[in-house]
Coordinates of C-alpha atoms in Angstrom, one line a residue:
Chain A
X441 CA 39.8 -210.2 -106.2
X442 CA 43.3 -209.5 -105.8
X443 CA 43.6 -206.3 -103.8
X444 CA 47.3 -205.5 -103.9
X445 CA 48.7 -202.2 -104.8
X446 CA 51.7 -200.6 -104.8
X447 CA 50.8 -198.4 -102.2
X448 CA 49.1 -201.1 -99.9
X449 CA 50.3 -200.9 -96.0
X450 CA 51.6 -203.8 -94.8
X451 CA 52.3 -205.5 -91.3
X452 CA 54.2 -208.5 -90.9
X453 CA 54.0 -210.0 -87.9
X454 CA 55.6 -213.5 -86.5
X455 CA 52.9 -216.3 -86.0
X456 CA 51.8 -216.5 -82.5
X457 CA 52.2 -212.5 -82.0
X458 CA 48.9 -210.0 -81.6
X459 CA 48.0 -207.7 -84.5
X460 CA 47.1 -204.6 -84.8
X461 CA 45.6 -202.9 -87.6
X462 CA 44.5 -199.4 -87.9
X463 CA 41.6 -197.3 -90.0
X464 CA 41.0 -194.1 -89.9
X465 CA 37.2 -193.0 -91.0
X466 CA 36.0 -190.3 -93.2
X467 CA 32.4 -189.2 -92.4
X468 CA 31.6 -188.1 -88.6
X469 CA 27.9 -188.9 -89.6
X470 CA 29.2 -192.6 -90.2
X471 CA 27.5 -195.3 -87.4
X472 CA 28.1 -198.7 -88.7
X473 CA 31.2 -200.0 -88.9
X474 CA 32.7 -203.2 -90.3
X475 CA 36.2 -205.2 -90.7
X476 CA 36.4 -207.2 -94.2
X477 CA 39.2 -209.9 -94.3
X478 CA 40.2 -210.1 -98.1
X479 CA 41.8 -213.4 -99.7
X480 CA 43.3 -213.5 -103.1
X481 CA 41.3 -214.0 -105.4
X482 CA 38.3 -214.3 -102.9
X483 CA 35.8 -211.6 -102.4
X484 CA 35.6 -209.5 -98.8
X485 CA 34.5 -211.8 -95.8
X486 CA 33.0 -210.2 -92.8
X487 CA 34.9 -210.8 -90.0
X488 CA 33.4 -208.1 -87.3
X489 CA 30.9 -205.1 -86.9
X490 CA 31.0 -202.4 -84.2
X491 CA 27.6 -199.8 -84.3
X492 CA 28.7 -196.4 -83.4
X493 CA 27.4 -196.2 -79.9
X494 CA 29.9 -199.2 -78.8
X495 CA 33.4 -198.2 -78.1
X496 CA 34.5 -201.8 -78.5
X497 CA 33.5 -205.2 -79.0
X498 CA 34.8 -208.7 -79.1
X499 CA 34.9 -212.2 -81.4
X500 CA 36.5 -215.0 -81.4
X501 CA 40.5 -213.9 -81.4
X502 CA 39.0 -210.3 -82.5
X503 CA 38.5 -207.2 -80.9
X504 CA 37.4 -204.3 -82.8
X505 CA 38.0 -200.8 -81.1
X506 CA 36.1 -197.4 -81.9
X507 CA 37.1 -194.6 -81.4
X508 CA 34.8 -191.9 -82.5
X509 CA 36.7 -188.5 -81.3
X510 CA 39.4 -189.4 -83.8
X511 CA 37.5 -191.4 -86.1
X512 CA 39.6 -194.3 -85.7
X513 CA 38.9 -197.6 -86.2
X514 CA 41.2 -200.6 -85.1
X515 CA 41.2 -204.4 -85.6
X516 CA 43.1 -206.4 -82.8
X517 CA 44.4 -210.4 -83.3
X518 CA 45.0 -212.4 -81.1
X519 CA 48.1 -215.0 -81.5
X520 CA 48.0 -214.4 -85.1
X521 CA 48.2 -217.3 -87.5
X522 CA 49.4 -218.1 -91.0
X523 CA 45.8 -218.2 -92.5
X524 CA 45.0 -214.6 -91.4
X525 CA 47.3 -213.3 -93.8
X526 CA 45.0 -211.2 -96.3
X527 CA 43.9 -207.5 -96.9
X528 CA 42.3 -206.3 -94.2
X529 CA 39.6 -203.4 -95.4
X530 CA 37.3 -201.4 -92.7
X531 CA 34.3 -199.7 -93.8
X532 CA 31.5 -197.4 -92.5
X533 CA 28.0 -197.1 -93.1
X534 CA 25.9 -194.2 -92.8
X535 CA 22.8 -193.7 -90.6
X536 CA 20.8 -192.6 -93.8
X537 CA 22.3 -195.2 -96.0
X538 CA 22.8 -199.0 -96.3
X539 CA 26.5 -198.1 -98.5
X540 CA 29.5 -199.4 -97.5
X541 CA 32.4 -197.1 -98.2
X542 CA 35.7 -199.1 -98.0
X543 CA 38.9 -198.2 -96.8
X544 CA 42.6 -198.7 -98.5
X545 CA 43.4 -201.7 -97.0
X546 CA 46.4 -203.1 -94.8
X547 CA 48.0 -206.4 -95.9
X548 CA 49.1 -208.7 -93.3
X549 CA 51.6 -210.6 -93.6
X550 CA 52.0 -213.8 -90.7
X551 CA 55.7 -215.0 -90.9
X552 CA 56.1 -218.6 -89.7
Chain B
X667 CA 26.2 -221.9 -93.8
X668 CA 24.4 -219.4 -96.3
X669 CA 26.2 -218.0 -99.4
X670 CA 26.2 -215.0 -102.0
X671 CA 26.7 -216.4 -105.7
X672 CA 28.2 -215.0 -108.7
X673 CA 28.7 -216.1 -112.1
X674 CA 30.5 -216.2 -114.6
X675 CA 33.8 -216.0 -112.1
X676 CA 35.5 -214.5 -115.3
X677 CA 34.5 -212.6 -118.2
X678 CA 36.3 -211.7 -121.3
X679 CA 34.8 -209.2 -123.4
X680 CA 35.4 -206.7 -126.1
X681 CA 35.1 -203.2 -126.1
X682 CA 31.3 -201.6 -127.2
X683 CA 29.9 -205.2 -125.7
X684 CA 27.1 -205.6 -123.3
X685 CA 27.6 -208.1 -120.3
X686 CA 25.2 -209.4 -117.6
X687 CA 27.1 -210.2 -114.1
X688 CA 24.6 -212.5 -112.6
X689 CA 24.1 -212.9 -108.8
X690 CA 22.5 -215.0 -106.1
X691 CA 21.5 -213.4 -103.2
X692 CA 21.3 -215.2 -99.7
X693 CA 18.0 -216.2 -99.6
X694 CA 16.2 -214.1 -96.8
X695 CA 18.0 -210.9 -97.3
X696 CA 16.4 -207.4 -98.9
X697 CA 19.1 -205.2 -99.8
X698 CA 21.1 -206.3 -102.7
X699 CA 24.4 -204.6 -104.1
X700 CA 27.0 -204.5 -106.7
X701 CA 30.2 -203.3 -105.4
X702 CA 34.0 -203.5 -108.0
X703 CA 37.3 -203.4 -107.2
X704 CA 40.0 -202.2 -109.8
X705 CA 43.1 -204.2 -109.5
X706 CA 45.0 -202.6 -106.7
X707 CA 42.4 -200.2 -105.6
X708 CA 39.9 -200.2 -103.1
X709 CA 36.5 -201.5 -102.8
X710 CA 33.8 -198.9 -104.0
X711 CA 29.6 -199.1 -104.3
X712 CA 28.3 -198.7 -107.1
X713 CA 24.3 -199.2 -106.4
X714 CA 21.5 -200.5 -103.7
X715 CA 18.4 -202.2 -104.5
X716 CA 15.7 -202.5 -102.3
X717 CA 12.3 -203.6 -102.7
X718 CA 12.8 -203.7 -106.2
X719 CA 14.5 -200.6 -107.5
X720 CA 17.9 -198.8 -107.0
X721 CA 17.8 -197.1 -103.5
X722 CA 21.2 -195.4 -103.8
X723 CA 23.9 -194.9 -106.5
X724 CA 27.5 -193.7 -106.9
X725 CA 28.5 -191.5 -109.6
X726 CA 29.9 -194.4 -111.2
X727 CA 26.9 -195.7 -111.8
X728 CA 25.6 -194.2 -114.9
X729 CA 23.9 -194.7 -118.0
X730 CA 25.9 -197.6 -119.2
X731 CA 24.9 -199.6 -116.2
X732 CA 21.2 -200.8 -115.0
X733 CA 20.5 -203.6 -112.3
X734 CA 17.6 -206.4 -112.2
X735 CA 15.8 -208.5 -110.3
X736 CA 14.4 -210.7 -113.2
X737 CA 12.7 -213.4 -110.7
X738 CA 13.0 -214.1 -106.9
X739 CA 16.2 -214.7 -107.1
X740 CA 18.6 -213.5 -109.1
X741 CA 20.2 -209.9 -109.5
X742 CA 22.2 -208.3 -112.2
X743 CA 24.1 -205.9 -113.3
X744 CA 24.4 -205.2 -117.1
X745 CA 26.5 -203.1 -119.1
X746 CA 25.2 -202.2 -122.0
X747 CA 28.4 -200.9 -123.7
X748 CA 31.9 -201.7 -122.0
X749 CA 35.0 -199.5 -121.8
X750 CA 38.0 -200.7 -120.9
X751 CA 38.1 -198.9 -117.6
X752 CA 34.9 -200.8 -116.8
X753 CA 38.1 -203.7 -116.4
X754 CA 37.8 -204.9 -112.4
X755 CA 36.5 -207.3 -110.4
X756 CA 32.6 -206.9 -109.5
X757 CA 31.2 -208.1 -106.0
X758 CA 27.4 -208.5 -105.6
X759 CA 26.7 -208.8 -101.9
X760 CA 23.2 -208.8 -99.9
X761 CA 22.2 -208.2 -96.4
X762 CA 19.0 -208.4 -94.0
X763 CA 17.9 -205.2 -92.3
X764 CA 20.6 -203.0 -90.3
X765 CA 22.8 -206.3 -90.7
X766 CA 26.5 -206.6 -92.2
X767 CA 26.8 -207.4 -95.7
X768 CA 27.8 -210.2 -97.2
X769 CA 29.9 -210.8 -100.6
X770 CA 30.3 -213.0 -103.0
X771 CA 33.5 -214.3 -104.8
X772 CA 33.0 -211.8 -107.8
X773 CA 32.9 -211.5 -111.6
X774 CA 36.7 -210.8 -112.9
X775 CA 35.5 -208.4 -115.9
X776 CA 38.5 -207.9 -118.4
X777 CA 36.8 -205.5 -121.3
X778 CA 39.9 -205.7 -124.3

């Protein structure tokens, strides 16, 4: 399940600080949208879902923000900790369609 | 707390073989999917099943690859005849109606 390329964004951020991580969306049509959290070796866990007439919505040290003009997509943590560091993947559904269509991913890095 | 299933967690094959990735679904759900991930790529669908037949397909679903739902509950995705480029990891996920998806560890296919 590994997920790292060459290419892969990464944000490093010290334990304890907030994180951001952005996404930017393809498909204007799109009205689901999802933040995967990816381990090594793991397969992508769901972490947070925003529907398309939301502009944002909260978890548990999660916020997920929407913004639709832009077709941007943002994933906010709170007081960051080591066992967030993963691949963070958004994706977006379609409203005539239950397919997920992932982005590139950002790794996160959470430095002790 | 719920689980998708997949096994075998690795497969070694050789070219020209056919495998079966085996999957089970979280019990309750109706929309089952096969999803892979080339090593350092993103996530991309390859096929929906719903009430008992593909609802939607990617272009890299062809010929070579067929999905079943031999009993009420298992799914599968066979390839009749690997190529080495079929080489990635495959994620089976399932999910109730309008809901989020949820994945599986996934099948690390390595075709040589």
């Amino acid at each position: 399940g590994e997920s790292v390329g060459l290419h892969l964004p990464t944000l490093s951020v010290q334990e304890g600080d907030n994180s951001i991580i952005n996404c930017a969306y393809s498909n204007s049509a799109s009205d689901y949208f999802i933040w995967y959290k990816q381990e090594s070796g793991k397969g992508p866990q769901f972490i947070i879902d925003i529907r398309s007439n939301m502009d944002k919505r909260q978890g548990q040290r999660v916020t997920v923000l929407l913004n639709k003009t832009v077709k941007h997509l943002s994933l906010q943590i709170a007081a960051t900790q080591p066992g967030d560091s993963a691949v963070y993947f958004c994706a977006e559904r379609g409203d005539s369609s239950y397919k997920l269509i992932f982005g590139s991913g950002t790794r996160l890095l959470v430095r002790p | 707390e719920p689980e998708v299933t997949q096994t075998p967690s690795h497969q070694v094959t050789q070219m020209g073989q056919e495998v079966i990735l085996r999957c089970v679904p979280i019990s309750n759900h109706l929309y089952f999917y096969w999803y892979r991930q080339i090593l350092g790529q993103k996530v991309e669908f390859l096929v929906s099943f719903y009430n008992n037949e593909i609802s939607e397909k990617s272009e890299i679903f062809d010929d070579q690859f067929s999905v079943e739902r031999p009993d009420g509950s298992n799914f599968t995705l066979k390839i009749r005849s690997t190529k080495l480029e079929d080489s990635a990891m495959y994620f089976c996920a399932s999910s109730g109606w309008l809901a989020e998806a949820f994945f599986g560890q996934g099948t690390r296919l390595t075709v040589v």
